[in-house]
Short mmCIF file of C-alpha atoms and ligand atoms in Angstrom, two decimals:
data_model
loop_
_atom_site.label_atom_id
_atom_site.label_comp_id
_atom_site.label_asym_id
_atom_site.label_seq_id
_atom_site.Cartn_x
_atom_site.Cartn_y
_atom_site.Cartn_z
CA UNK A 21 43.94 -1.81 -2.80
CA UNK A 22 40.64 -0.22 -0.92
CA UNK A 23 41.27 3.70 -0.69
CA UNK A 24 38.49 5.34 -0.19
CA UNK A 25 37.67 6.92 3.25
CA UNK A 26 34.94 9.56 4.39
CA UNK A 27 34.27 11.59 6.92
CA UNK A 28 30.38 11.86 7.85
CA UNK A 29 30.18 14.47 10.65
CA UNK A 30 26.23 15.23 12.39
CA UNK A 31 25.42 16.64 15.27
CA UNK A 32 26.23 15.59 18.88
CA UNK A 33 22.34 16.83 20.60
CA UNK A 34 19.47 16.77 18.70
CA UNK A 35 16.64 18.50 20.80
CA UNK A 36 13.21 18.57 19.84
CA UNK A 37 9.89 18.84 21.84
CA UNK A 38 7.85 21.44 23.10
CA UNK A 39 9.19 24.20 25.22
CA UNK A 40 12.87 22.38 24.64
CA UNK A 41 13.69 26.78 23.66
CA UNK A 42 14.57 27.00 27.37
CA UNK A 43 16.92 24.14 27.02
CA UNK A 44 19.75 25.96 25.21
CA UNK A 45 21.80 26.87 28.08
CA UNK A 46 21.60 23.41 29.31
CA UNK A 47 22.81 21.88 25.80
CA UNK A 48 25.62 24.84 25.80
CA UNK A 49 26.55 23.14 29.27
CA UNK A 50 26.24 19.92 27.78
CA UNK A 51 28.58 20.33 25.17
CA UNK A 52 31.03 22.41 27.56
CA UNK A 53 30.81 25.50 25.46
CA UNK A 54 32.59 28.15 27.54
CA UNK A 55 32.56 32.35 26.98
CA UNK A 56 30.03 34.53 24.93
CA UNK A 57 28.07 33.11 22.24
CA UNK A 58 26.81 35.50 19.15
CA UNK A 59 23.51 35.16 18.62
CA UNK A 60 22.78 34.93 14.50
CA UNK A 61 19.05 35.36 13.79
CA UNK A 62 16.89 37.72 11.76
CA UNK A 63 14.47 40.33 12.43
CA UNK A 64 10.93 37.79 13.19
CA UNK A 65 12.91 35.54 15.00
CA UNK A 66 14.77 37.79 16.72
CA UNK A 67 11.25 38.87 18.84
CA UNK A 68 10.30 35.28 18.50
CA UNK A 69 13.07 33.64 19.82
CA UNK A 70 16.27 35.17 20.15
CA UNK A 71 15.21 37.92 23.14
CA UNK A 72 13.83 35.72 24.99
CA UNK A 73 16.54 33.02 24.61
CA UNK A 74 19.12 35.85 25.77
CA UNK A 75 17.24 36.71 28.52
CA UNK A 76 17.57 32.82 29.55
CA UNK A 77 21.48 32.97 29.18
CA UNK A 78 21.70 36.15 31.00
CA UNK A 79 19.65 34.67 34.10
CA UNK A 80 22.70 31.81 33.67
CA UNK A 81 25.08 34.92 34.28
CA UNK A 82 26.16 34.44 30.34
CA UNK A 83 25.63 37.82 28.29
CA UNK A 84 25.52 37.15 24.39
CA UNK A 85 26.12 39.16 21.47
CA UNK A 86 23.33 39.48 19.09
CA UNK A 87 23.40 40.50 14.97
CA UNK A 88 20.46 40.43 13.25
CA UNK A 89 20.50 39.88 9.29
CA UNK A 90 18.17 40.75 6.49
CA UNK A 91 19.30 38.26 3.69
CA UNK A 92 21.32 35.53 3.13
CA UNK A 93 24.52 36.92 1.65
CA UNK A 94 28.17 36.37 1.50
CA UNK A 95 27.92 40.31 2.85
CA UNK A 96 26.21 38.79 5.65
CA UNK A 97 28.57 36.36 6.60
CA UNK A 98 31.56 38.61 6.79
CA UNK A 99 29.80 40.88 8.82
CA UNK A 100 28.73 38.16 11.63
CA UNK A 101 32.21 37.46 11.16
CA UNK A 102 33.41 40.66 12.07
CA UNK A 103 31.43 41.09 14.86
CA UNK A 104 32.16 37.72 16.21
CA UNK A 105 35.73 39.22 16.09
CA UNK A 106 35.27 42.48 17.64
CA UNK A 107 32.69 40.94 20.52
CA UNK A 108 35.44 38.50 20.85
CA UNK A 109 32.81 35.18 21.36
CA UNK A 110 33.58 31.74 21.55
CA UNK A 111 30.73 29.93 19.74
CA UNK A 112 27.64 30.70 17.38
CA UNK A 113 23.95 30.27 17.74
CA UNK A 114 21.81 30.55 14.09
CA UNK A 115 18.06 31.28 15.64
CA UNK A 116 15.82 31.61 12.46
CA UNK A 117 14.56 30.23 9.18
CA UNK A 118 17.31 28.86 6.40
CA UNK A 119 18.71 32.10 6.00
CA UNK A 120 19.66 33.12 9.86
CA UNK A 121 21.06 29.45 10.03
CA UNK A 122 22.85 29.62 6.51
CA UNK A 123 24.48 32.51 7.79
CA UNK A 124 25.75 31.27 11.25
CA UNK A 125 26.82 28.14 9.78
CA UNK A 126 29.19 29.72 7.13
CA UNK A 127 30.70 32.38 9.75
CA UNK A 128 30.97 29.59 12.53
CA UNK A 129 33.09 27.45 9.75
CA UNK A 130 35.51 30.12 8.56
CA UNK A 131 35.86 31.43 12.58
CA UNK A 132 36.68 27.69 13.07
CA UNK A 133 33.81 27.68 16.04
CA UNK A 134 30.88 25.72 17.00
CA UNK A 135 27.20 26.88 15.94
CA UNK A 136 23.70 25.92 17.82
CA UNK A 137 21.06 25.36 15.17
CA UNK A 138 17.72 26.74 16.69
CA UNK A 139 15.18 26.83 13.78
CA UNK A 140 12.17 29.06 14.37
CA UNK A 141 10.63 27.85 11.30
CA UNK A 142 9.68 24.34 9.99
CA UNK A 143 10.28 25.66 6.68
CA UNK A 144 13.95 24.18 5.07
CA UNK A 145 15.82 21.25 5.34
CA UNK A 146 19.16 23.31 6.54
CA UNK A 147 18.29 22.74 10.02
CA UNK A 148 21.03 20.12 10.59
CA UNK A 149 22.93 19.65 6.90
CA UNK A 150 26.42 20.64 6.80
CA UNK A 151 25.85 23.33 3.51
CA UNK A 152 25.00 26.68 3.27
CA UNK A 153 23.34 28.22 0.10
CA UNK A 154 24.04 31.17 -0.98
CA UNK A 155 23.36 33.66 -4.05
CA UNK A 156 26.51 35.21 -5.46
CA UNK A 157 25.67 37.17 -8.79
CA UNK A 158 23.99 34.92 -11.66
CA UNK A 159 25.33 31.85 -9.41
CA UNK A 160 24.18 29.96 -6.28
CA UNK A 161 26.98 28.47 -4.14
CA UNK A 162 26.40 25.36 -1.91
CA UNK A 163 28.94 25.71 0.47
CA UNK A 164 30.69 22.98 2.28
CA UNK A 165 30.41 24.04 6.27
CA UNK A 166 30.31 21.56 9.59
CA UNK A 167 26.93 20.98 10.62
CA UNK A 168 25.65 22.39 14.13
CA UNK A 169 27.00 21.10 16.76
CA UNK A 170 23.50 20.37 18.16
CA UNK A 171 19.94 21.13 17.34
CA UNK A 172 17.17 22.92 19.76
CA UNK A 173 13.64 22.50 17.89
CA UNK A 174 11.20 23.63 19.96
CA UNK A 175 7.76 22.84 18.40
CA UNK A 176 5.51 25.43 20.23
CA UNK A 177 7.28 27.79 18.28
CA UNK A 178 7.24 26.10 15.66
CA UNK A 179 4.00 25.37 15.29
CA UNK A 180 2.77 29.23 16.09
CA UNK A 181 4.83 30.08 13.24
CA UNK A 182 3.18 31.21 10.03
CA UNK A 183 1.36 27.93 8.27
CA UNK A 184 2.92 28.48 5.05
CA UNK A 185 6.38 28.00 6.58
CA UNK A 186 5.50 24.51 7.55
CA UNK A 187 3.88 23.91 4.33
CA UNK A 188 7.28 25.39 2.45
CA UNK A 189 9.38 22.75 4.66
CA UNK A 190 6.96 20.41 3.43
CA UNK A 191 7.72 20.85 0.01
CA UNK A 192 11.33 20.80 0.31
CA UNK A 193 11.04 17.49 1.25
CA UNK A 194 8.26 16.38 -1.14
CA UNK A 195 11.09 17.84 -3.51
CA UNK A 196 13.87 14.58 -2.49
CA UNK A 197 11.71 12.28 -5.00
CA UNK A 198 13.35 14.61 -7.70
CA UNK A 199 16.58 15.69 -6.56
CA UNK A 200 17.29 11.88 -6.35
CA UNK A 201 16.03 11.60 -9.63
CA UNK A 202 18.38 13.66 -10.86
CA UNK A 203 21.32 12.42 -8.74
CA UNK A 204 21.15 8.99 -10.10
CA UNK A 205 20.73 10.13 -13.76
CA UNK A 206 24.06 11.95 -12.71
CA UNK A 207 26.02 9.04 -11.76
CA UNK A 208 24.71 7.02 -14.67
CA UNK A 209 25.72 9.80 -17.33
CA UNK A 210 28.53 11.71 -15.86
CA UNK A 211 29.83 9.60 -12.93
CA UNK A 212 29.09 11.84 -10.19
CA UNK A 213 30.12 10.44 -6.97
CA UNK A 214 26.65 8.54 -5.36
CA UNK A 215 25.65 7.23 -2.11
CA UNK A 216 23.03 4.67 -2.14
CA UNK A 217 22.34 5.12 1.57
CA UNK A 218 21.91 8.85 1.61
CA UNK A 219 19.82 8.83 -1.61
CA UNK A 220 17.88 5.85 0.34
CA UNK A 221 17.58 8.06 3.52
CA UNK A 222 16.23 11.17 1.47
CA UNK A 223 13.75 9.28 -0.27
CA UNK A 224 12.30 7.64 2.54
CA UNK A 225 12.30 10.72 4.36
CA UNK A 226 9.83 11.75 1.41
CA UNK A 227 7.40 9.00 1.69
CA UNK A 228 6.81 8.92 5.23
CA UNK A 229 6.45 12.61 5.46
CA UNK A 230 3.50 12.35 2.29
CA UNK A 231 2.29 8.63 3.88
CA UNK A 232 1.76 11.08 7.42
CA UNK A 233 0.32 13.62 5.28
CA UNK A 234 -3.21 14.04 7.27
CA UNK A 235 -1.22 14.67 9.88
CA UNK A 236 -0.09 17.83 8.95
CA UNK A 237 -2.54 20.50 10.04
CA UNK A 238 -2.11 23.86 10.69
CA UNK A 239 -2.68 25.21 14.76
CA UNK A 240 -1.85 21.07 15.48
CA UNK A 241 1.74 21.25 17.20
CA UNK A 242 2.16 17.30 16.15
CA UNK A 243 2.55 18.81 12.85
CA UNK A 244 5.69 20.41 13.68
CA UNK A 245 6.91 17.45 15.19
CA UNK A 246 6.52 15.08 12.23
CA UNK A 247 7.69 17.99 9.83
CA UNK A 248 10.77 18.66 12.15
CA UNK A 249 12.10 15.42 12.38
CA UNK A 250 11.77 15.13 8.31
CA UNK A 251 13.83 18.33 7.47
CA UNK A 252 16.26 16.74 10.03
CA UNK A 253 16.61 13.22 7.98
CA UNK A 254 16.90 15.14 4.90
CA UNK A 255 19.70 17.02 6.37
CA UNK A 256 21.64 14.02 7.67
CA UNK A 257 21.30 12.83 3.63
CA UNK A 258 23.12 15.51 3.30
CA UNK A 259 26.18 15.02 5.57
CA UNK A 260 26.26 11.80 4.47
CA UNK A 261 26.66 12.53 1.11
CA UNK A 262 28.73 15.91 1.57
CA UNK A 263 26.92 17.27 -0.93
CA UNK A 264 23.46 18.65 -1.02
CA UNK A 265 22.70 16.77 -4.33
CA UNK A 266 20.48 14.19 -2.02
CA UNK A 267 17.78 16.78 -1.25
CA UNK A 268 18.61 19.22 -4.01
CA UNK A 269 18.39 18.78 -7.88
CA UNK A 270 16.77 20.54 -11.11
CA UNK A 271 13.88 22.00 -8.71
CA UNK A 272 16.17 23.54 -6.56
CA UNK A 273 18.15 25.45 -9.86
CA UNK A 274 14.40 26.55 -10.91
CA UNK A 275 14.17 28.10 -7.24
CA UNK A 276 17.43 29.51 -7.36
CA UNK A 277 16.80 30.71 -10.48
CA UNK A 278 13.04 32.26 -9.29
CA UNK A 279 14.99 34.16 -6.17
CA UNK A 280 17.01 36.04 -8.83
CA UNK A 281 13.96 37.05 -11.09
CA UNK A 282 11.36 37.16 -8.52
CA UNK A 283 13.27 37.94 -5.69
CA UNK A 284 11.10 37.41 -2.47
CA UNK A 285 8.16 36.34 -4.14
CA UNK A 286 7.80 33.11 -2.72
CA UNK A 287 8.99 30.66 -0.09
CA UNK A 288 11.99 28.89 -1.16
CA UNK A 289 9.98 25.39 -0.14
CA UNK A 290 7.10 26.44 -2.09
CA UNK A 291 9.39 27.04 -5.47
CA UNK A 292 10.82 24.20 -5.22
CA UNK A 293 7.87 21.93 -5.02
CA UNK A 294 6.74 23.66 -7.72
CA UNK A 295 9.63 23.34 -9.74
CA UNK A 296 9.39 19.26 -8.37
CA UNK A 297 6.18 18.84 -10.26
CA UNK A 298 7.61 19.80 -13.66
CA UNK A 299 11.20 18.13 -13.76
CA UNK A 300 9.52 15.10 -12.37
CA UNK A 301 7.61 15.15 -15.45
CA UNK A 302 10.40 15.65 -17.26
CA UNK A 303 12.05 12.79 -15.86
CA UNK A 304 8.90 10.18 -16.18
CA UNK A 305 6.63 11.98 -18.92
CA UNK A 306 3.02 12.05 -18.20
CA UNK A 307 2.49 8.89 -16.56
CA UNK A 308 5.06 9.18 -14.24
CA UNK A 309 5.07 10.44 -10.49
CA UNK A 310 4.35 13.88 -11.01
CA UNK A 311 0.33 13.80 -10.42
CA UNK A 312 1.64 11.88 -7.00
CA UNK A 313 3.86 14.90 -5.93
CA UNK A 314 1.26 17.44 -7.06
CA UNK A 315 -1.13 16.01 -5.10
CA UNK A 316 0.78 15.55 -1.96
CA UNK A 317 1.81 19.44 -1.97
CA UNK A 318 -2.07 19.84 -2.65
CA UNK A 319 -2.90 17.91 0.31
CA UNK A 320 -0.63 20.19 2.65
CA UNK A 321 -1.57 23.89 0.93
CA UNK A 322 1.26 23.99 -0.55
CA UNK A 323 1.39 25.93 -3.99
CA UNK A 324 1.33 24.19 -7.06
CA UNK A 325 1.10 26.58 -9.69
CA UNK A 326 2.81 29.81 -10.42
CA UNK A 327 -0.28 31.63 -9.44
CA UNK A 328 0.01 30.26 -6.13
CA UNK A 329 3.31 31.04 -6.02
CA UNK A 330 2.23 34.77 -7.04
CA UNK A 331 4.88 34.33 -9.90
CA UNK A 332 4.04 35.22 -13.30
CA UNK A 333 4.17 32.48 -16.44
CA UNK A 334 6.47 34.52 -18.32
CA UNK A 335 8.83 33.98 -15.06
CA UNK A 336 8.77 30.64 -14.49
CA UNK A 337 9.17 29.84 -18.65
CA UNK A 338 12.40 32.39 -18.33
CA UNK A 339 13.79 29.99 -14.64
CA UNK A 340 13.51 27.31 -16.63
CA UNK A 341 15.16 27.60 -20.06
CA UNK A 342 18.36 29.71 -17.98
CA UNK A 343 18.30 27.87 -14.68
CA UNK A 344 20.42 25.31 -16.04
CA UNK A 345 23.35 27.79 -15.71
CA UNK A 346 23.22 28.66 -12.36
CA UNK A 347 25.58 25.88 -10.81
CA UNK A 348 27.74 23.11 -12.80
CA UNK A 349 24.81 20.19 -11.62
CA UNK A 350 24.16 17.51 -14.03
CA UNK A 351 20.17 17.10 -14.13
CA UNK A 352 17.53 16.47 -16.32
CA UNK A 353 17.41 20.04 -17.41
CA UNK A 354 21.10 18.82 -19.38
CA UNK A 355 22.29 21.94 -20.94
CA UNK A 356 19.22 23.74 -20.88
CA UNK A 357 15.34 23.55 -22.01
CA UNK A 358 14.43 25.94 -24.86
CA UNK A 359 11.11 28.06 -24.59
CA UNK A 360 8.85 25.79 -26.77
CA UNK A 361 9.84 22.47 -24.22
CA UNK A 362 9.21 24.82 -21.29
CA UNK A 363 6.11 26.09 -22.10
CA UNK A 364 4.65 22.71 -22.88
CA UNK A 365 5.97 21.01 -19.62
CA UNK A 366 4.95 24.23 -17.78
CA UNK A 367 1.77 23.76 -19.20
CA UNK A 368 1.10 19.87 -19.80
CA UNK A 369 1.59 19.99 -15.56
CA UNK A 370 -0.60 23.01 -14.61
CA UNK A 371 1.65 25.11 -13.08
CA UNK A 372 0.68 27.84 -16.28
CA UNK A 373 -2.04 28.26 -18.37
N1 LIG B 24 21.88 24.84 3.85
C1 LIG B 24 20.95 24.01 3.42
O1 LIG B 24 21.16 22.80 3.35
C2 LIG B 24 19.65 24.57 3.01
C3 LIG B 24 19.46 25.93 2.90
N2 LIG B 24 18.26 26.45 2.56
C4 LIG B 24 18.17 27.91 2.45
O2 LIG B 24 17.26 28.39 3.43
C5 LIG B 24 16.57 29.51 2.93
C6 LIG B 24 15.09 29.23 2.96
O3 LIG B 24 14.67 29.08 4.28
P1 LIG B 24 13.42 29.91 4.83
O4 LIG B 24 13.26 29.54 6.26
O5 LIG B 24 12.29 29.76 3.90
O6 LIG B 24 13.92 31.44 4.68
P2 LIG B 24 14.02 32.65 5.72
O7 LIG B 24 15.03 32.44 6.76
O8 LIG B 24 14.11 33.86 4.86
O9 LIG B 24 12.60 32.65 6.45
C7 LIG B 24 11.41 32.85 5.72
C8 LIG B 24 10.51 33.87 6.41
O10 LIG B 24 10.05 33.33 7.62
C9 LIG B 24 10.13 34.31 8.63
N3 LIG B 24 10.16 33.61 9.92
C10 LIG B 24 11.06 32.72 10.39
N4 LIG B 24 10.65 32.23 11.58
C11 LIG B 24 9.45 32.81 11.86
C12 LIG B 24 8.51 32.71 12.93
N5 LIG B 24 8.71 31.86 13.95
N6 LIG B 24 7.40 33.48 12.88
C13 LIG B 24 7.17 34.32 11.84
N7 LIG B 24 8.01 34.45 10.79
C14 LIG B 24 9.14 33.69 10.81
C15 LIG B 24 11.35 35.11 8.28
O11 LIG B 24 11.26 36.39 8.88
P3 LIG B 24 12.37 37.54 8.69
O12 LIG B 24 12.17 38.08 7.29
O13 LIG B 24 12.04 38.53 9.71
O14 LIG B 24 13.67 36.87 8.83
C16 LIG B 24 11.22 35.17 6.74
O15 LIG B 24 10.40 36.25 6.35
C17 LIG B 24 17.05 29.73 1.51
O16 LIG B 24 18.07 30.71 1.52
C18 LIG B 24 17.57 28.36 1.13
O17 LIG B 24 18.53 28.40 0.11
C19 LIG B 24 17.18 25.65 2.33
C20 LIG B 24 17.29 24.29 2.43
C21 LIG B 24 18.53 23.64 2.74
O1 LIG B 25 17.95 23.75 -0.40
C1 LIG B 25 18.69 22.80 -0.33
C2 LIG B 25 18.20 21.43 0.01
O2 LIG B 25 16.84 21.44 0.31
C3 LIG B 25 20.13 22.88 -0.62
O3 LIG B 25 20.38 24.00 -1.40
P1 LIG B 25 21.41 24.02 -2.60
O4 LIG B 25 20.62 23.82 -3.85
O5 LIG B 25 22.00 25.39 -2.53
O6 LIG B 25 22.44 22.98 -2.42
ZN1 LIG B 26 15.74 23.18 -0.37
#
């Protein structure tokens, strides 16, 4: 007897365009979202977006709540919680990078509310998934959350942002080829559950975002556009799979790993292209794929060495013999590299000397 059934939940508006930041009363409306909303962003975003997006819901005679985090915690998400509580607000708006939007998603789904995703930053594939990541300790939690309940991208912000937070977003997707790598060596060794469309999705998601490559130029607002609607595809992998395992693998544990050791060294995007370059080697040996990927971040400015990254060697050879223990995720890192393996992929690949 068939048994299985899913449920694959994405979001009902998906905005994108330039300007669209005045839209977000009218997709509030849209969705009949009634009461206060509690504005969830952090403190760059907060000038760049979130004032002046209150400002438009006050002229609509709606007055929001605003709380501004520094990191992406689980600290974090009780307090949004508790204010959401004591401000007494029907529904959430995340208005930030990964972290403001991490955060709003995970206090939306334990208030049992709605969230507005409105990135300010080209620079994750979070934008629509239905995870949050979060560090907790010597362990990084993907958390299972609803995705937004609609998405207002609006690339003139965007694109003013800083370059190297459309480069990072970049990488994170440039980083698929891997993660799906490593999700199919899963389901061949240990089983793990696999979806062929949502590994297809993240993949291709990957090579049209490298085959539109010259594209992606810094001051061009066309940039933002292709590099939007990427990190979106990558996060509807996601909810498809209900897992993040389409768009995150071995690279991802290296980056998790680097955030504990180097803490705020280097873009999240940018570590995990990096890390993409070795495990893809790891996977393939040298004549594999991972010139290919090297190249592409190249191409875009995105780092592809720990210099770049403005991580020591002595760092990245320490994420990647103990990143292996940060989450129970089958990869290609198995139960761990020891120093004399990570040194030589580290070095066979460029990313030390
Ligand atoms: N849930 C998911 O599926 C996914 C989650 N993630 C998570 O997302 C996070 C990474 O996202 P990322 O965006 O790099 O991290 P942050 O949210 O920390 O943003 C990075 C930096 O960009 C700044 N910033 C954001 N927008 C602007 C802007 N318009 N102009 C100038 N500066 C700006 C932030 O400023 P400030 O410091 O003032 O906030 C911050 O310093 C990680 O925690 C990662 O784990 C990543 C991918 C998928
Ligand atoms: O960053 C992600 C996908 O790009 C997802 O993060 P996790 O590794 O925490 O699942
Ligand atoms: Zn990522």
């Amino acid at each position: 007897m068939f048994e299985k059934s899913t449920w694959i939940r994405l979001p009902r508006n998906v905005v994108v365009g330039h300007g669209v930041r005045s839209e977000v009363v009218d997709v509030v409306d849209d969705l009949h979202l009634q009461g206060r909303p509690l504005f969830v962003t952090s403190p760059t975003p907060r000038e760049v977006a979130a004032d002046p997006i209150a400002a438009d819901f006050e002229a609509a005679g709606i007055e929001p709540a605003i709380v501004t985090i520094e990191k992406a915690t689980f600290d974090a998400v009780e307090r949004v919680i508790e204010v959401a509580e004591a401000e007494g607000v029907s529904y959430l708006v995340g208005i930030g990078g990964g972290k403001a939007i991490d955060i709003a998603k995970l206090a939306s789904h334990h208030l049992e509310m709605g969230f507005l995703s409105v990135p300010t930053a080209a620079s994750h594939d979070g934008i629509v998934s239905n995870r949050g990541s979060v560090p907790d300790g010597d362990s990084r939690h993907s958390v299972a959350a609803e995705p937004p309940l609609a998405v207002v991208a609006d690339t003139g912000i965007l694109a003013e942002a800083p370059w190297e937070l459309t480069t990072a977003g970049c990488a994170d997707i440039i980083s698929n080829y891997t993660a799906v790598m490593d999700w199919r060596l899963a389901q061949r060794l240990q089983d793990v559950e696999y979806s062929e469309y949502a590994a297809a999705l993240s993949e291709m998601t990957a090579e049209i975002l490298v085959d539109n490559a010259d594209l992606i130029r810094p001051g061009l607002e066309e940039s933002a556009w292709v590099v939007t609607k990427a990190l979106m595809s990558s996060g509807v992998a996601m909810s498809i799979a209900g897992s993040s395992r389409p768009a995150s693998g071995a690279e991802h544990l290296f980056s998790h790993q680097l955030d504990r050791l180097a803490p705020g060294a280097a873009l999240h995007g940018h570590q995990v292209g990096v890390g993409s370059i070795m495990t893809a080697y790891l996977h393939q040996g040298a004549d594999g794929i991972w010139r290919a990927i090297r190249d592409a971040l190249a191409s875009i400015d995105a780092p592809t060495t720990a210099a770049e990254l403005g991580i020591d060697d002595e760092t990245v050879i320490e994420a990647l013999t103990t990143c292996h223990e940060i989450r129970d995720r089958y990869t290609i890192l198995g139960s761990g590299m020891n120093e004399r393996a990570a040194r030589d992929v580290a070095t066979k690949t460029g990313v030390i000397d």
